[in-house]
Amino acid sequence: MSSSNPSRHFAFALLIPLVLAAANYASLHQQVLGFLGYHSTISSLPTVNIPQATLVGTVIDNAFPTPVEAFLGFPYASAPTGALRFAKPVAVQPGNETFKADAFGPRCPGKQLLPPGGGEDIWSEDCLTANIFRPASLPKDKKVPVMVYIHGGAFNRGTAKMHNTASMVGFATEGFIAVSFNYRIGALGFLNSRVTEKEGVLNLGLHDQVLMLEWVRENIAAFGGDEGGVTLVGLSAGAHSIGHHIMNINSPHQYPLFHKAVIESGGPTSRALHPYDSALHEEQFQMFLTLTSCSGLSDTAILPCLRNASEASIVEASNTVFAHWNPSVRWAWQPVIDNDLISRRPLSAWKSGNYANVPILTGFNHNEGTMYVPKTTATSAQFRNFWAELLPQLGNEELDVIEQLYPDPAVYPHSEYLDTRGLDVGAQYARLEAAYGHYAYVCPVRQTAQLSKTPMYLYHWATNRTVLGGANHGDQMWYETFDPSTTSVSSTHEELAGVFHDYIVSFVLTGDPNAVEGRWKRPVWEAWGREGEKGHKTMVFGAGNDERAGGKGKGVVAELLNDTWGSKQCEFWWSQTPNVED
């Protein structure tokens, strides 16, 4: 843990020990980022001059078909500590120092979201760092497209290093530059309440993201990137974030900060988006104040108290509040309607037609709900009570409709939710995970496709990873990065990874998933289209494949279908969107 002077320029002396510590941490996380275990065999290191500093990077030259130059762990904002804790981010000031950018910085404080056995977990409030990856063979006479990856983690977990962004660059057949970064999560990023609204410090994690995009706009040309060709890519909370940036009509910029978007398992209408002063958020805020010994103070004294509290107490309180509401999936520390970055309800924004008209590639996984709902759900009453607690705005009539849309296996022996897998889970678990997956992810993604006026490409990820999890939330991330945990399963999974990676990269480069040939032959992915035009075209990946789950089915790698799976249930969830936001 560390703290830094908020008036620093680049504060290299304070950052370098953290970065070097993160190098030890990174080398132990090969299962998270395959390239971290590799080393450069090139003696001359890449160097880039930007107004803030001279960055000296490293070269990953023995991991991918194309060597990748990496600039890791450099700050894009002043340390959000001391007076800058619970404050909007402040850009790093110009300077002439040299920064050794060869290791990731620490992650932002929050719940850990890395595989077990990864060694020491390095985190710090001084975490607003970025990473840039570019092909070593990048042409010097033209600027190339840029991808900015926003990590997921329920706005309470996660870090840039979860995603092997370098691999996407190294396996691409045409050059582009990729950026990943940390942003504040948990209470430090989303301490939303009536008090913090008065102080103008709502949705700080989203403000971090905006500052990063501004940094890209101002600096990416120095790396060879085209500031006019930026694609945002994000999973889960990263996808929700992108949706909010698309809907933001209060941007002060005269130019767009991004031009295309890949929105994976999420969107602006995912779950319920509440106003900053909703009863739920106020209850969570008061619990946080009690845990940090800052309760009972005047409104003007609360933030000074929190800024003086220890880093450990802030993080412990943030995690405790999140854990308290986690079983009911009424998560704390989420984006809110702040009348600034999020000035409208997302559904109203979609219907208004007033948002950033950028091409979108989006999709969902078949079993989005498996990691979130209680596996012990055993009775019909528990199924119904889950929804009554999660969405108290629903009345008995709406709860009855949910029961009908997802037939009860205890009543209907031929229900598709009758679980015959012999697993140690409750009899209502399969039913509940399907319903929650539709509500939280599948239907918001379909809503994006339904309401957007822009070119739209929709996918349905269907390959099973485990018997219990099926095609789980986030599974596709390991395929788009061509991770060995997927490519080593079989030749079919290697092809699946290659095909999905090539589609995503082609879209990043051109806005069309078919335009760049890539390394793998793949079917033409037609735009989703409106009903009565091309039909609702959806690219379905890995349907019928259960090799990773111990089966022998190879299925179909990629197939374009008029996929209507979940559409009936989505009509209900769409109708309820205005009712579940207080």
Tab-separated table of N, CA and C in Angstrom, residues 249-356:
chain	number	residue	atom	x	y	z
A	249	ILE	N	-24.785	12.736	-23.029
A	249	ILE	CA	-25.008	13.876	-23.924
A	249	ILE	C	-24.484	15.180	-23.329
A	250	ASN	N	-23.803	15.083	-22.186
A	250	ASN	CA	-23.285	16.276	-21.522
A	250	ASN	C	-21.787	16.441	-21.672
A	251	SER	N	-21.186	15.709	-22.603
A	251	SER	CA	-19.748	15.819	-22.796
A	251	SER	C	-19.371	17.215	-23.251
A	252	PRO	N	-18.346	17.821	-22.646
A	252	PRO	CA	-17.923	19.165	-23.056
A	252	PRO	C	-17.035	19.164	-24.295
A	253	HIS	N	-16.709	17.980	-24.802
A	253	HIS	CA	-15.742	17.888	-25.888
A	253	HIS	C	-16.391	18.237	-27.227
A	254	GLN	N	-15.652	18.921	-28.053
A	254	GLN	CA	-16.118	19.252	-29.391
A	254	GLN	C	-15.866	18.103	-30.366
A	255	TYR	N	-15.179	17.079	-29.908
A	255	TYR	CA	-14.844	15.932	-30.744
A	255	TYR	C	-15.207	14.658	-29.970
A	256	PRO	N	-15.533	13.593	-30.660
A	256	PRO	CA	-15.851	12.343	-29.954
A	256	PRO	C	-14.595	11.697	-29.382
A	257	LEU	N	-14.726	11.088	-28.225
A	257	LEU	CA	-13.607	10.385	-27.602
A	257	LEU	C	-13.499	8.948	-28.089
A	258	PHE	N	-14.527	8.428	-28.769
A	258	PHE	CA	-14.473	7.077	-29.323
A	258	PHE	C	-15.420	7.012	-30.515
A	259	HIS	N	-15.262	5.956	-31.321
A	259	HIS	CA	-15.931	5.920	-32.622
A	259	HIS	C	-16.585	4.575	-32.920
A	260	LYS	N	-16.294	3.544	-32.158
A	260	LYS	CA	-16.916	2.232	-32.282
A	260	LYS	C	-16.960	1.613	-30.896
A	261	ALA	N	-17.784	0.564	-30.731
A	261	ALA	CA	-17.896	-0.055	-29.408
A	261	ALA	C	-18.160	-1.552	-29.518
A	262	VAL	N	-17.446	-2.320	-28.703
A	262	VAL	CA	-17.689	-3.754	-28.524
A	262	VAL	C	-18.185	-3.934	-27.093
A	263	ILE	N	-19.450	-4.328	-26.955
A	263	ILE	CA	-20.120	-4.365	-25.653
A	263	ILE	C	-20.448	-5.820	-25.340
A	264	GLU	N	-19.668	-6.448	-24.467
A	264	GLU	CA	-19.789	-7.881	-24.205
A	264	GLU	C	-20.507	-8.135	-22.876
A	265	SER	N	-21.650	-8.809	-22.938
A	265	SER	CA	-22.412	-9.208	-21.746
A	265	SER	C	-22.719	-8.013	-20.849
A	266	GLY	N	-23.384	-7.050	-21.409
A	266	GLY	CA	-23.763	-5.878	-20.631
A	266	GLY	C	-24.324	-4.795	-21.525
A	267	GLY	N	-24.680	-3.692	-20.901
A	267	GLY	CA	-25.228	-2.569	-21.641
A	267	GLY	C	-25.798	-1.553	-20.679
A	268	PRO	N	-26.222	-0.411	-21.186
A	268	PRO	CA	-26.690	0.645	-20.288
A	268	PRO	C	-27.961	0.299	-19.533
A	269	THR	N	-28.790	-0.607	-20.066
A	269	THR	CA	-30.025	-0.970	-19.366
A	269	THR	C	-29.871	-2.220	-18.504
A	270	SER	N	-28.649	-2.707	-18.332
A	270	SER	CA	-28.441	-3.897	-17.509
A	270	SER	C	-28.793	-3.625	-16.050
A	271	ARG	N	-29.512	-4.556	-15.457
A	271	ARG	CA	-29.996	-4.437	-14.088
A	271	ARG	C	-30.784	-3.129	-13.921
A	272	ALA	N	-30.918	-2.678	-12.694
A	272	ALA	CA	-31.651	-1.441	-12.424
A	272	ALA	C	-30.666	-0.318	-12.128
A	273	LEU	N	-30.830	0.789	-12.805
A	273	LEU	CA	-29.997	1.963	-12.562
A	273	LEU	C	-30.804	2.951	-11.718
A	274	HIS	N	-30.306	3.261	-10.531
A	274	HIS	CA	-31.059	4.084	-9.593
A	274	HIS	C	-30.531	5.516	-9.564
A	275	PRO	N	-31.360	6.462	-9.116
A	275	PRO	CA	-30.847	7.808	-8.831
A	275	PRO	C	-29.853	7.747	-7.675
A	276	TYR	N	-29.032	8.763	-7.560
A	276	TYR	CA	-27.979	8.775	-6.541
A	276	TYR	C	-28.534	8.694	-5.124
A	277	ASP	N	-29.767	9.207	-4.916
A	277	ASP	CA	-30.319	9.255	-3.563
A	277	ASP	C	-31.397	8.209	-3.329
A	278	SER	N	-31.335	7.102	-4.058
A	278	SER	CA	-32.321	6.044	-3.852
A	278	SER	C	-32.205	5.494	-2.432
A	279	ALA	N	-33.298	4.913	-1.963
A	279	ALA	CA	-33.305	4.368	-0.605
A	279	ALA	C	-32.225	3.306	-0.434
A	280	LEU	N	-32.010	2.489	-1.462
A	280	LEU	CA	-31.002	1.434	-1.368
A	280	LEU	C	-29.611	2.029	-1.212
A	281	HIS	N	-29.265	2.984	-2.045
A	281	HIS	CA	-27.929	3.572	-1.966
A	281	HIS	C	-27.716	4.321	-0.656
A	282	GLU	N	-28.742	4.992	-0.168
A	282	GLU	CA	-28.598	5.704	1.098
A	282	GLU	C	-28.381	4.731	2.251
A	283	GLU	N	-29.070	3.585	2.225
A	283	GLU	CA	-28.869	2.588	3.269
A	283	GLU	C	-27.449	2.035	3.225
A	284	GLN	N	-26.947	1.772	2.028
A	284	GLN	CA	-25.579	1.273	1.893
A	284	GLN	C	-24.566	2.330	2.331
A	285	PHE	N	-24.824	3.575	1.997
A	285	PHE	CA	-23.931	4.672	2.387
A	285	PHE	C	-23.860	4.816	3.904
A	286	GLN	N	-24.998	4.740	4.572
A	286	GLN	CA	-25.010	4.870	6.029
A	286	GLN	C	-24.271	3.706	6.691
A	287	MET	N	-24.393	2.508	6.156
A	287	MET	CA	-23.651	1.372	6.689
A	287	MET	C	-22.149	1.608	6.533
A	288	PHE	N	-21.750	2.150	5.387
A	288	PHE	CA	-20.338	2.455	5.140
A	288	PHE	C	-19.821	3.485	6.141
A	289	LEU	N	-20.600	4.520	6.416
A	289	LEU	CA	-20.182	5.542	7.380
A	289	LEU	C	-20.016	4.946	8.767
A	290	THR	N	-20.913	4.060	9.155
A	290	THR	CA	-20.798	3.420	10.469
A	290	THR	C	-19.523	2.602	10.568
A	291	LEU	N	-19.211	1.863	9.530
A	291	LEU	CA	-18.033	0.994	9.542
A	291	LEU	C	-16.730	1.798	9.543
A	292	THR	N	-16.770	3.010	9.017
A	292	THR	CA	-15.557	3.834	8.965
A	292	THR	C	-15.506	4.859	10.095
A	293	SER	N	-16.448	4.763	11.028
A	293	SER	CA	-16.522	5.688	12.180
A	293	SER	C	-16.710	7.129	11.734
A	294	CYS	N	-17.454	7.321	10.642
A	294	CYS	CA	-17.748	8.660	10.148
A	294	CYS	C	-19.244	8.958	10.160
A	295	SER	N	-20.015	8.191	10.912
A	295	SER	CA	-21.450	8.433	10.984
A	295	SER	C	-21.751	9.490	12.040
A	296	GLY	N	-22.958	10.052	11.962
A	296	GLY	CA	-23.388	11.035	12.949
A	296	GLY	C	-22.785	12.405	12.777
A	297	LEU	N	-22.079	12.654	11.671
A	297	LEU	CA	-21.442	13.948	11.429
A	297	LEU	C	-22.320	14.815	10.531
A	298	SER	N	-22.041	16.093	10.505
A	298	SER	CA	-22.727	16.966	9.560
A	298	SER	C	-22.310	16.596	8.139
A	299	ASP	N	-23.139	16.970	7.187
A	299	ASP	CA	-22.830	16.633	5.796
A	299	ASP	C	-21.462	17.145	5.375
A	300	THR	N	-21.100	18.336	5.810
A	300	THR	CA	-19.827	18.928	5.387
A	300	THR	C	-18.619	18.279	6.050
A	301	ALA	N	-18.856	17.526	7.124
A	301	ALA	CA	-17.742	16.890	7.841
A	301	ALA	C	-17.501	15.458	7.393
A	302	ILE	N	-18.420	14.903	6.612
A	302	ILE	CA	-18.319	13.477	6.271
A	302	ILE	C	-17.126	13.196	5.366
A	303	LEU	N	-16.992	13.928	4.269
A	303	LEU	CA	-15.879	13.644	3.352
A	303	LEU	C	-14.522	13.910	3.984
A	304	PRO	N	-14.331	15.003	4.750
A	304	PRO	CA	-13.042	15.144	5.449
A	304	PRO	C	-12.743	13.969	6.361
A	305	CYS	N	-13.755	13.447	7.033
A	305	CYS	CA	-13.543	12.272	7.882
A	305	CYS	C	-13.090	11.081	7.057
A	306	LEU	N	-13.764	10.841	5.937
A	306	LEU	CA	-13.417	9.702	5.090
A	306	LEU	C	-12.039	9.868	4.459
A	307	ARG	N	-11.661	11.094	4.144
A	307	ARG	CA	-10.339	11.314	3.544
A	307	ARG	C	-9.218	11.115	4.559
A	308	ASN	N	-9.542	11.258	5.821
A	308	ASN	CA	-8.537	11.051	6.868
A	308	ASN	C	-8.508	9.625	7.383
A	309	ALA	N	-9.477	8.820	7.014
A	309	ALA	CA	-9.523	7.429	7.475
A	309	ALA	C	-8.389	6.634	6.829
A	310	SER	N	-8.003	5.549	7.452
A	310	SER	CA	-6.935	4.721	6.899
A	310	SER	C	-7.409	4.018	5.635
A	311	GLU	N	-6.455	3.751	4.761
A	311	GLU	CA	-6.761	3.024	3.529
A	311	GLU	C	-7.394	1.682	3.856
A	312	ALA	N	-6.872	0.985	4.851
A	312	ALA	CA	-7.374	-0.337	5.210
A	312	ALA	C	-8.823	-0.279	5.667
A	313	SER	N	-9.178	0.745	6.466
A	313	SER	CA	-10.550	0.832	6.968
A	313	SER	C	-11.533	1.153	5.849
A	314	ILE	N	-11.115	1.988	4.903
A	314	ILE	CA	-11.976	2.315	3.771
A	314	ILE	C	-12.244	1.068	2.935
A	315	VAL	N	-11.189	0.322	2.647
A	315	VAL	CA	-11.322	-0.858	1.796
A	315	VAL	C	-12.135	-1.945	2.499
A	316	GLU	N	-11.876	-2.156	3.778
A	316	GLU	CA	-12.619	-3.166	4.521
A	316	GLU	C	-14.105	-2.823	4.581
A	317	ALA	N	-14.415	-1.558	4.824
A	317	ALA	CA	-15.814	-1.147	4.875
A	317	ALA	C	-16.483	-1.302	3.514
A	318	SER	N	-15.783	-0.924	2.457
A	318	SER	CA	-16.322	-1.057	1.102
A	318	SER	C	-16.651	-2.513	0.795
A	319	ASN	N	-15.720	-3.413	1.090
A	319	ASN	CA	-15.932	-4.828	0.810
A	319	ASN	C	-17.031	-5.419	1.682
A	320	THR	N	-17.129	-4.967	2.938
A	320	THR	CA	-18.146	-5.490	3.851
A	320	THR	C	-19.543	-5.103	3.382
A	321	VAL	N	-19.708	-3.867	2.974
A	321	VAL	CA	-21.017	-3.426	2.489
A	321	VAL	C	-21.389	-4.187	1.221
A	322	PHE	N	-20.441	-4.352	0.313
A	322	PHE	CA	-20.729	-5.112	-0.906
A	322	PHE	C	-21.140	-6.538	-0.565
A	323	ALA	N	-20.401	-7.175	0.340
A	323	ALA	CA	-20.693	-8.563	0.700
A	323	ALA	C	-22.068	-8.701	1.349
A	324	HIS	N	-22.483	-7.684	2.087
A	324	HIS	CA	-23.778	-7.739	2.764
A	324	HIS	C	-24.925	-7.848	1.766
A	325	TRP	N	-24.835	-7.126	0.670
A	325	TRP	CA	-25.908	-7.129	-0.324
A	325	TRP	C	-25.655	-8.105	-1.478
A	326	ASN	N	-24.512	-8.732	-1.516
A	326	ASN	CA	-24.183	-9.596	-2.640
A	326	ASN	C	-25.124	-10.786	-2.802
A	327	PRO	N	-25.553	-11.477	-1.722
A	327	PRO	CA	-26.435	-12.642	-1.922
A	327	PRO	C	-27.732	-12.317	-2.650
A	328	SER	N	-28.237	-11.117	-2.466
A	328	SER	CA	-29.475	-10.730	-3.144
A	328	SER	C	-29.210	-10.051	-4.485
A	329	VAL	N	-27.932	-9.938	-4.865
A	329	VAL	CA	-27.487	-9.281	-6.090
A	329	VAL	C	-27.961	-7.819	-6.143
A	330	ARG	N	-28.205	-7.219	-4.989
A	330	ARG	CA	-28.479	-5.774	-4.927
A	330	ARG	C	-27.166	-5.077	-4.578
A	331	TRP	N	-26.279	-5.065	-5.539
A	331	TRP	CA	-24.906	-4.682	-5.298
A	331	TRP	C	-24.765	-3.217	-4.887
A	332	ALA	N	-23.825	-3.006	-3.965
A	332	ALA	CA	-23.437	-1.651	-3.606
A	332	ALA	C	-22.414	-1.125	-4.605
A	333	TRP	N	-22.231	0.177	-4.577
A	333	TRP	CA	-21.184	0.888	-5.314
A	333	TRP	C	-21.317	0.678	-6.828
A	334	GLN	N	-22.445	1.121	-7.348
A	334	GLN	CA	-22.750	1.031	-8.769
A	334	GLN	C	-22.928	2.436	-9.364
A	335	PRO	N	-22.819	2.563	-10.689
A	335	PRO	CA	-23.142	3.850	-11.308
A	335	PRO	C	-24.581	4.264	-10.992
A	336	VAL	N	-24.800	5.561	-10.937
A	336	VAL	CA	-26.122	6.098	-10.619
A	336	VAL	C	-26.450	7.245	-11.577
A	337	ILE	N	-27.722	7.601	-11.619
A	337	ILE	CA	-28.129	8.786	-12.359
A	337	ILE	C	-27.630	10.006	-11.589
A	338	ASP	N	-26.691	10.716	-12.182
A	338	ASP	CA	-26.019	11.813	-11.475
A	338	ASP	C	-26.289	13.182	-12.090
A	339	ASN	N	-27.117	13.205	-13.158
A	339	ASN	CA	-27.415	14.450	-13.875
A	339	ASN	C	-26.169	15.080	-14.480
A	340	ASP	N	-25.179	14.232	-14.748
A	340	ASP	CA	-23.930	14.688	-15.361
A	340	ASP	C	-23.527	13.669	-16.426
A	341	LEU	N	-22.699	12.705	-16.069
A	341	LEU	CA	-22.340	11.658	-17.029
A	341	LEU	C	-23.550	10.792	-17.377
A	342	ILE	N	-24.375	10.522	-16.382
A	342	ILE	CA	-25.613	9.766	-16.602
A	342	ILE	C	-26.768	10.691	-16.233
A	343	SER	N	-27.292	11.361	-17.215
A	343	SER	CA	-28.312	12.377	-16.949
A	343	SER	C	-29.727	11.864	-17.161
A	344	ARG	N	-29.850	10.658	-17.747
A	344	ARG	CA	-31.170	10.126	-18.080
A	344	ARG	C	-31.208	8.637	-17.774
A	345	ARG	N	-32.413	8.133	-17.633
A	345	ARG	CA	-32.560	6.683	-17.561
A	345	ARG	C	-32.163	6.099	-18.908
A	346	PRO	N	-31.367	5.028	-18.922
A	346	PRO	CA	-30.864	4.509	-20.206
A	346	PRO	C	-31.957	4.168	-21.212
A	347	LEU	N	-33.082	3.610	-20.749
A	347	LEU	CA	-34.152	3.280	-21.696
A	347	LEU	C	-34.693	4.545	-22.351
A	348	SER	N	-34.864	5.603	-21.570
A	348	SER	CA	-35.322	6.873	-22.135
A	348	SER	C	-34.303	7.408	-23.142
A	349	ALA	N	-33.015	7.220	-22.828
A	349	ALA	CA	-31.967	7.682	-23.743
A	349	ALA	C	-32.025	6.926	-25.066
A	350	TRP	N	-32.172	5.610	-24.999
A	350	TRP	CA	-32.278	4.816	-26.223
A	350	TRP	C	-33.454	5.302	-27.067
A	351	LYS	N	-34.603	5.476	-26.422
A	351	LYS	CA	-35.815	5.831	-27.160
A	351	LYS	C	-35.753	7.241	-27.724
A	352	SER	N	-34.952	8.109	-27.094
A	352	SER	CA	-34.851	9.485	-27.573
A	352	SER	C	-34.087	9.585	-28.890
A	353	GLY	N	-33.208	8.603	-29.133
A	353	GLY	CA	-32.352	8.665	-30.311
A	353	GLY	C	-31.199	9.633	-30.170
A	354	ASN	N	-31.072	10.257	-29.016
A	354	ASN	CA	-30.023	11.258	-28.785
A	354	ASN	C	-28.892	10.614	-27.999
A	355	TYR	N	-27.924	10.058	-28.693
A	355	TYR	CA	-26.768	9.411	-28.102
A	355	TYR	C	-25.695	9.294	-29.176
A	356	ALA	N	-24.554	8.780	-28.819
A	356	ALA	CA	-23.452	8.654	-29.781
A	356	ALA	C	-23.773	7.556	-30.794
